Structures are given as structure tokens and as C-alpha cells.
Amino acid sequence: MNQYKMLFVGPIASGKTTAVRSLCGENIITTSKKTSDEVSSLKGDTTVSLDYGVLQLDSLKLHIYAAPGQERFSFMHDILVKGSIGVILLLSMEHIKIEEVGQILYEYLQVIEKNPCVIGVTRSENFDANQIELFLNAIFQYHPSLSDTMVVDVRKKHDVLKLVEKMVVKANER
């Protein structure tokens, strides 16, 4: 049986915990705590260490991790990415303005450039096709190598599985 580890990263409220839960069901380990700072305006709970779940697909076992999105926990990226086949970076259209895309990608540059990376654009349901296209173009403008980018609804297992499949393919290309 093949076993892989992969890591979800992204800013606060981008859908990392939801993605892990969509893939692995309710039987996940999470370190969510009530928010008490500026994050409370975005959500009630936030991950402070990691989320973890296991996804079994035929002869494939995936160990799925999600890192916290708050800047003060960014040191967790280096710890959690060890031994992984790559990272899936989630970016929320609801919480990131197009003009902020470059800065967000810069914040994740070390993780993106050292590991195979796929990007999932989340929370796009309240945006029209033109706005989504502008957001995607901003990603490509700031980092042209990130061609493995797709719009996903992390609440839907099928969408998250597409990201995982892209990640496995990209990792095997290395």
C-alpha cells in the first residue's frame, strides 16, 4: 500500500480545516480554539497547531495535514511539510483582495518554491466569472509557475479530491 503525506496551507479562513474534514470525515484531529484577537471578526474558532486526518483510497493511504493560517504560527509550515509530497495552498476570494494576491504568495514563497504546490481558490461563490478570472490572473502574474490552480468548494469532497489528485500527479512528476 502506498502512503503519502500532504499539507494544506493558506491564510486564515481559507478553508484548510474544512478541506481536511471534507476528505476525512468527522474523525479528524484538530487543534481549534476560540478566537480572541482580530481573527474573531472572520471566524469563531481557529487552528492553533494542526489538523490531521487519514484518507483511504483503494491501495493509497493519504495522511492529510493542515497548518494554522495565522502568521504567528507560520513556523509550523516547516515542521509539517517534512516528509510530505507537497503542499496545497488555499486562497479565499472572500478574504483576499486581488491587489493582495502578490503579498500573500510572497508570504508562502518558501513553502511554494521548495515543494510541489497546487493552489485551490476558495469562497468564490459570490463572485462572477470575470472577478474569478482576474483573481486567477493575479496568481499567475505574481508566480507564473503556479499553473496548477483551480477554483474549488472545500465543503465538497469531490472538489478537494481534484486538488489531491493534482498534487499526487505533480509530486510524481518530480
PDB file of C-alpha atoms in Angstrom:
ATOM      1  CA  MET A   1       0.000   0.000   0.000  1.00  0.00           C
ATOM      2  CA  ASN A   2       1.349   3.412  -0.988  1.00  0.00           C
ATOM      3  CA  GLN A   3       1.261   6.069   1.729  1.00  0.00           C
ATOM      4  CA  TYR A   4       1.665   9.788   1.183  1.00  0.00           C
ATOM      5  CA  LYS A   5       1.623  12.851   3.371  1.00  0.00           C
ATOM      6  CA  MET A   6       0.351  16.197   2.100  1.00  0.00           C
ATOM      7  CA  LEU A   7      -0.125  19.577   3.680  1.00  0.00           C
ATOM      8  CA  PHE A   8      -2.773  22.279   3.301  1.00  0.00           C
ATOM      9  CA  VAL A   9      -1.550  25.820   3.941  1.00  0.00           C
ATOM     10  CA  GLY A  10      -3.131  29.227   3.491  1.00  0.00           C
ATOM     11  CA  PRO A  11      -4.221  32.375   5.258  1.00  0.00           C
ATOM     12  CA  ILE A  12      -6.833  32.466   7.997  1.00  0.00           C
ATOM     13  CA  ALA A  13     -10.320  31.380   6.879  1.00  0.00           C
ATOM     14  CA  SER A  14      -9.170  29.935   3.549  1.00  0.00           C
ATOM     15  CA  GLY A  15     -10.798  26.550   4.217  1.00  0.00           C
ATOM     16  CA  LYS A  16      -7.959  24.299   5.391  1.00  0.00           C
ATOM     17  CA  THR A  17      -9.821  22.610   8.256  1.00  0.00           C
ATOM     18  CA  THR A  18     -12.923  22.287   6.102  1.00  0.00           C
ATOM     19  CA  ALA A  19     -10.859  20.627   3.345  1.00  0.00           C
ATOM     20  CA  VAL A  20      -9.411  18.076   5.786  1.00  0.00           C
ATOM     21  CA  ARG A  21     -12.896  17.392   7.173  1.00  0.00           C
ATOM     22  CA  SER A  22     -14.344  17.015   3.647  1.00  0.00           C
ATOM     23  CA  LEU A  23     -11.713  14.427   2.772  1.00  0.00           C
ATOM     24  CA  CYS A  24     -11.524  12.509   6.040  1.00  0.00           C
ATOM     25  CA  GLY A  25     -14.942  12.962   7.626  1.00  0.00           C
ATOM     26  CA  GLU A  26     -15.593  13.963  11.198  1.00  0.00           C
ATOM     27  CA  ASN A  27     -12.924  11.631  12.558  1.00  0.00           C
ATOM     28  CA  ILE A  28     -10.080  14.145  12.364  1.00  0.00           C
ATOM     29  CA  ILE A  29      -7.710  15.564  14.929  1.00  0.00           C
ATOM     30  CA  THR A  30      -7.988  19.312  15.188  1.00  0.00           C
ATOM     31  CA  THR A  31      -6.497  21.896  17.498  1.00  0.00           C
ATOM     32  CA  SER A  32      -9.142  24.565  17.079  1.00  0.00           C
ATOM     33  CA  LYS A  33      -9.539  27.154  19.794  1.00  0.00           C
ATOM     34  CA  LYS A  34     -11.907  30.087  20.237  1.00  0.00           C
ATOM     35  CA  THR A  35     -10.522  33.220  18.661  1.00  0.00           C
ATOM     36  CA  SER A  36      -9.736  36.127  20.939  1.00  0.00           C
ATOM     37  CA  ASP A  37      -7.963  38.553  18.636  1.00  0.00           C
ATOM     38  CA  GLU A  38      -8.568  40.195  15.252  1.00  0.00           C
ATOM     39  CA  VAL A  39      -9.391  36.763  13.805  1.00  0.00           C
ATOM     40  CA  SER A  40     -12.711  36.755  15.682  1.00  0.00           C
ATOM     41  CA  SER A  41     -14.163  39.066  13.029  1.00  0.00           C
ATOM     42  CA  LEU A  42     -13.555  36.316  10.439  1.00  0.00           C
ATOM     43  CA  LYS A  43     -14.466  33.181  12.378  1.00  0.00           C
ATOM     44  CA  GLY A  44     -15.222  31.830  15.835  1.00  0.00           C
ATOM     45  CA  ASP A  45     -12.573  29.084  16.041  1.00  0.00           C
ATOM     46  CA  THR A  46      -9.104  28.874  14.536  1.00  0.00           C
ATOM     47  CA  THR A  47      -6.439  26.187  14.233  1.00  0.00           C
ATOM     48  CA  VAL A  48      -3.503  26.754  16.577  1.00  0.00           C
ATOM     49  CA  SER A  49      -1.267  23.770  15.842  1.00  0.00           C
ATOM     50  CA  LEU A  50      -2.532  21.420  13.120  1.00  0.00           C
ATOM     51  CA  ASP A  51      -5.428  19.475  11.703  1.00  0.00           C
ATOM     52  CA  TYR A  52      -4.908  15.845  10.720  1.00  0.00           C
ATOM     53  CA  GLY A  53      -6.902  13.119   9.057  1.00  0.00           C
ATOM     54  CA  VAL A  54      -6.399   9.947   7.039  1.00  0.00           C
ATOM     55  CA  LEU A  55      -7.966   9.271   3.659  1.00  0.00           C
ATOM     56  CA  GLN A  56      -8.002   5.714   2.318  1.00  0.00           C
ATOM     57  CA  LEU A  57      -8.408   5.361  -1.458  1.00  0.00           C
ATOM     58  CA  ASP A  58      -8.109   1.789  -2.735  1.00  0.00           C
ATOM     59  CA  SER A  59      -4.398   0.969  -2.349  1.00  0.00           C
ATOM     60  CA  LEU A  60      -3.492   4.534  -1.390  1.00  0.00           C
ATOM     61  CA  LYS A  61      -3.383   5.948   2.124  1.00  0.00           C
ATOM     62  CA  LEU A  62      -3.111   9.719   2.447  1.00  0.00           C
ATOM     63  CA  HIS A  63      -2.093  11.444   5.652  1.00  0.00           C
ATOM     64  CA  ILE A  64      -3.647  14.902   5.357  1.00  0.00           C
ATOM     65  CA  TYR A  65      -2.369  17.793   7.472  1.00  0.00           C
ATOM     66  CA  ALA A  66      -3.424  21.433   7.655  1.00  0.00           C
ATOM     67  CA  ALA A  67      -1.249  24.176   9.121  1.00  0.00           C
ATOM     68  CA  PRO A  68      -2.618  27.159  11.029  1.00  0.00           C
ATOM     69  CA  GLY A  69      -3.225  30.271   8.947  1.00  0.00           C
ATOM     70  CA  GLN A  70      -2.160  32.903  11.436  1.00  0.00           C
ATOM     71  CA  GLU A  71       1.235  34.478  10.765  1.00  0.00           C
ATOM     72  CA  ARG A  72       2.440  33.794  14.309  1.00  0.00           C
ATOM     73  CA  PHE A  73       2.118  30.047  13.636  1.00  0.00           C
ATOM     74  CA  SER A  74       3.977  30.087  10.296  1.00  0.00           C
ATOM     75  CA  PHE A  75       6.871  28.162  11.866  1.00  0.00           C
ATOM     76  CA  MET A  76       4.531  25.132  11.729  1.00  0.00           C
ATOM     77  CA  HIS A  77       4.872  25.039   7.918  1.00  0.00           C
ATOM     78  CA  ASP A  78       8.487  23.870   8.111  1.00  0.00           C
ATOM     79  CA  ILE A  79       7.620  21.251  10.707  1.00  0.00           C
ATOM     80  CA  LEU A  80       4.530  19.870   8.983  1.00  0.00           C
ATOM     81  CA  VAL A  81       5.884  19.869   5.416  1.00  0.00           C
ATOM     82  CA  LYS A  82       8.717  17.447   6.284  1.00  0.00           C
ATOM     83  CA  GLY A  83       8.127  14.140   4.554  1.00  0.00           C
ATOM     84  CA  SER A  84       5.212  15.424   2.500  1.00  0.00           C
ATOM     85  CA  ILE A  85       4.819  15.058  -1.239  1.00  0.00           C
ATOM     86  CA  GLY A  86       3.807  18.700  -1.478  1.00  0.00           C
ATOM     87  CA  VAL A  87       1.502  21.465  -0.389  1.00  0.00           C
ATOM     88  CA  ILE A  88      -1.932  22.650  -1.380  1.00  0.00           C
ATOM     89  CA  LEU A  89      -2.214  26.403  -0.888  1.00  0.00           C
ATOM     90  CA  LEU A  90      -5.784  27.608  -0.344  1.00  0.00           C
ATOM     91  CA  LEU A  91      -6.652  31.232  -1.124  1.00  0.00           C
ATOM     92  CA  SER A  92     -10.067  32.653  -0.241  1.00  0.00           C
ATOM     93  CA  MET A  93     -11.539  35.182  -2.659  1.00  0.00           C
ATOM     94  CA  GLU A  94     -13.801  36.360   0.147  1.00  0.00           C
ATOM     95  CA  HIS A  95     -10.879  37.414   2.341  1.00  0.00           C
ATOM     96  CA  ILE A  96      -8.145  38.344  -0.159  1.00  0.00           C
ATOM     97  CA  LYS A  97      -8.395  41.335  -2.482  1.00  0.00           C
ATOM     98  CA  ILE A  98      -6.875  40.953  -5.928  1.00  0.00           C
ATOM     99  CA  GLU A  99      -4.251  43.575  -5.114  1.00  0.00           C
ATOM    100  CA  GLU A 100      -3.186  41.480  -2.067  1.00  0.00           C
ATOM    101  CA  VAL A 101      -2.526  38.255  -4.014  1.00  0.00           C
ATOM    102  CA  GLY A 102       1.147  39.080  -4.627  1.00  0.00           C
ATOM    103  CA  GLN A 103       1.782  39.740  -0.936  1.00  0.00           C
ATOM    104  CA  ILE A 104       0.025  36.520   0.101  1.00  0.00           C
ATOM    105  CA  LEU A 105       2.034  34.473  -2.402  1.00  0.00           C
ATOM    106  CA  TYR A 106       5.209  36.143  -1.117  1.00  0.00           C
ATOM    107  CA  GLU A 107       4.326  35.087   2.441  1.00  0.00           C
ATOM    108  CA  TYR A 108       4.146  31.461   1.265  1.00  0.00           C
ATOM    109  CA  LEU A 109       7.074  31.705  -1.165  1.00  0.00           C
ATOM    110  CA  GLN A 110       9.417  29.495   0.844  1.00  0.00           C
ATOM    111  CA  VAL A 111       6.857  26.681   1.019  1.00  0.00           C
ATOM    112  CA  ILE A 112       5.811  27.122  -2.630  1.00  0.00           C
ATOM    113  CA  GLU A 113       9.326  27.081  -4.066  1.00  0.00           C
ATOM    114  CA  LYS A 114      10.708  24.190  -2.002  1.00  0.00           C
ATOM    115  CA  ASN A 115       7.792  21.812  -2.585  1.00  0.00           C
ATOM    116  CA  PRO A 116       5.414  20.779  -5.339  1.00  0.00           C
ATOM    117  CA  CYS A 117       2.432  23.105  -4.969  1.00  0.00           C
ATOM    118  CA  VAL A 118      -1.163  23.202  -6.154  1.00  0.00           C
ATOM    119  CA  ILE A 119      -3.436  26.161  -5.439  1.00  0.00           C
ATOM    120  CA  GLY A 120      -7.126  25.982  -4.618  1.00  0.00           C
ATOM    121  CA  VAL A 121      -9.101  29.216  -4.885  1.00  0.00           C
ATOM    122  CA  THR A 122     -11.921  29.046  -2.337  1.00  0.00           C
ATOM    123  CA  ARG A 123     -15.028  31.012  -1.394  1.00  0.00           C
ATOM    124  CA  SER A 124     -15.662  32.200  -4.934  1.00  0.00           C
ATOM    125  CA  GLU A 125     -19.423  31.592  -4.992  1.00  0.00           C
ATOM    126  CA  ASN A 126     -20.281  35.296  -4.512  1.00  0.00           C
ATOM    127  CA  PHE A 127     -18.093  36.419  -7.424  1.00  0.00           C
ATOM    128  CA  ASP A 128     -18.838  36.463 -11.143  1.00  0.00           C
ATOM    129  CA  ALA A 129     -16.720  34.750 -13.796  1.00  0.00           C
ATOM    130  CA  ASN A 130     -14.845  37.972 -14.628  1.00  0.00           C
ATOM    131  CA  GLN A 131     -13.826  38.553 -10.998  1.00  0.00           C
ATOM    132  CA  ILE A 132     -12.679  34.935 -10.666  1.00  0.00           C
ATOM    133  CA  GLU A 133     -10.633  35.265 -13.863  1.00  0.00           C
ATOM    134  CA  LEU A 134      -8.979  38.451 -12.542  1.00  0.00           C
ATOM    135  CA  PHE A 135      -8.090  36.646  -9.295  1.00  0.00           C
ATOM    136  CA  LEU A 136      -6.591  33.692 -11.177  1.00  0.00           C
ATOM    137  CA  ASN A 137      -4.644  36.043 -13.451  1.00  0.00           C
ATOM    138  CA  ALA A 138      -3.222  37.809 -10.389  1.00  0.00           C
ATOM    139  CA  ILE A 139      -1.888  34.459  -9.134  1.00  0.00           C
ATOM    140  CA  PHE A 140      -0.248  33.704 -12.498  1.00  0.00           C
ATOM    141  CA  GLN A 141       1.134  37.247 -12.761  1.00  0.00           C
ATOM    142  CA  TYR A 142       2.944  37.022  -9.444  1.00  0.00           C
ATOM    143  CA  HIS A 143       4.059  33.416  -9.781  1.00  0.00           C
ATOM    144  CA  PRO A 144       3.766  32.046 -13.363  1.00  0.00           C
ATOM    145  CA  SER A 145       4.854  28.539 -12.337  1.00  0.00           C
ATOM    146  CA  LEU A 146       1.631  28.089 -10.350  1.00  0.00           C
ATOM    147  CA  SER A 147      -0.327  26.801 -13.318  1.00  0.00           C
ATOM    148  CA  ASP A 148      -1.887  24.046 -11.205  1.00  0.00           C
ATOM    149  CA  THR A 149      -4.554  26.346  -9.827  1.00  0.00           C
ATOM    150  CA  MET A 150      -8.252  25.607  -9.684  1.00  0.00           C
ATOM    151  CA  VAL A 151     -11.412  27.022  -8.160  1.00  0.00           C
ATOM    152  CA  VAL A 152     -12.811  24.669  -5.524  1.00  0.00           C
ATOM    153  CA  ASP A 153     -15.529  24.441  -2.919  1.00  0.00           C
ATOM    154  CA  VAL A 154     -13.726  22.827   0.016  1.00  0.00           C
ATOM    155  CA  ARG A 155     -17.061  21.758   1.500  1.00  0.00           C
ATOM    156  CA  LYS A 156     -17.363  19.278  -1.386  1.00  0.00           C
ATOM    157  CA  LYS A 157     -15.212  16.177  -1.140  1.00  0.00           C
ATOM    158  CA  HIS A 158     -15.190  15.789  -4.933  1.00  0.00           C
ATOM    159  CA  ASP A 159     -13.604  19.247  -5.374  1.00  0.00           C
ATOM    160  CA  VAL A 160     -10.948  18.632  -2.725  1.00  0.00           C
ATOM    161  CA  LEU A 161     -10.167  15.228  -4.240  1.00  0.00           C
ATOM    162  CA  LYS A 162      -9.398  17.004  -7.537  1.00  0.00           C
ATOM    163  CA  LEU A 163      -6.793  19.104  -5.708  1.00  0.00           C
ATOM    164  CA  VAL A 164      -5.339  16.000  -4.068  1.00  0.00           C
ATOM    165  CA  GLU A 165      -5.175  14.205  -7.425  1.00  0.00           C
ATOM    166  CA  LYS A 166      -3.332  17.164  -8.973  1.00  0.00           C
ATOM    167  CA  MET A 167      -0.926  17.156  -6.037  1.00  0.00           C
ATOM    168  CA  VAL A 168      -0.168  13.435  -6.355  1.00  0.00           C
ATOM    169  CA  VAL A 169       0.403  13.780 -10.122  1.00  0.00           C
ATOM    170  CA  LYS A 170       2.626  16.841  -9.650  1.00  0.00           C
ATOM    171  CA  ALA A 171       4.643  15.127  -6.924  1.00  0.00           C
ATOM    172  CA  ASN A 172       5.182  12.069  -9.103  1.00  0.00           C
ATOM    173  CA  GLU A 173       6.490  14.286 -11.920  1.00  0.00           C
ATOM    174  CA  ARG A 174       9.470  15.299  -9.751  1.00  0.00           C
TER     175      ARG A 174
END
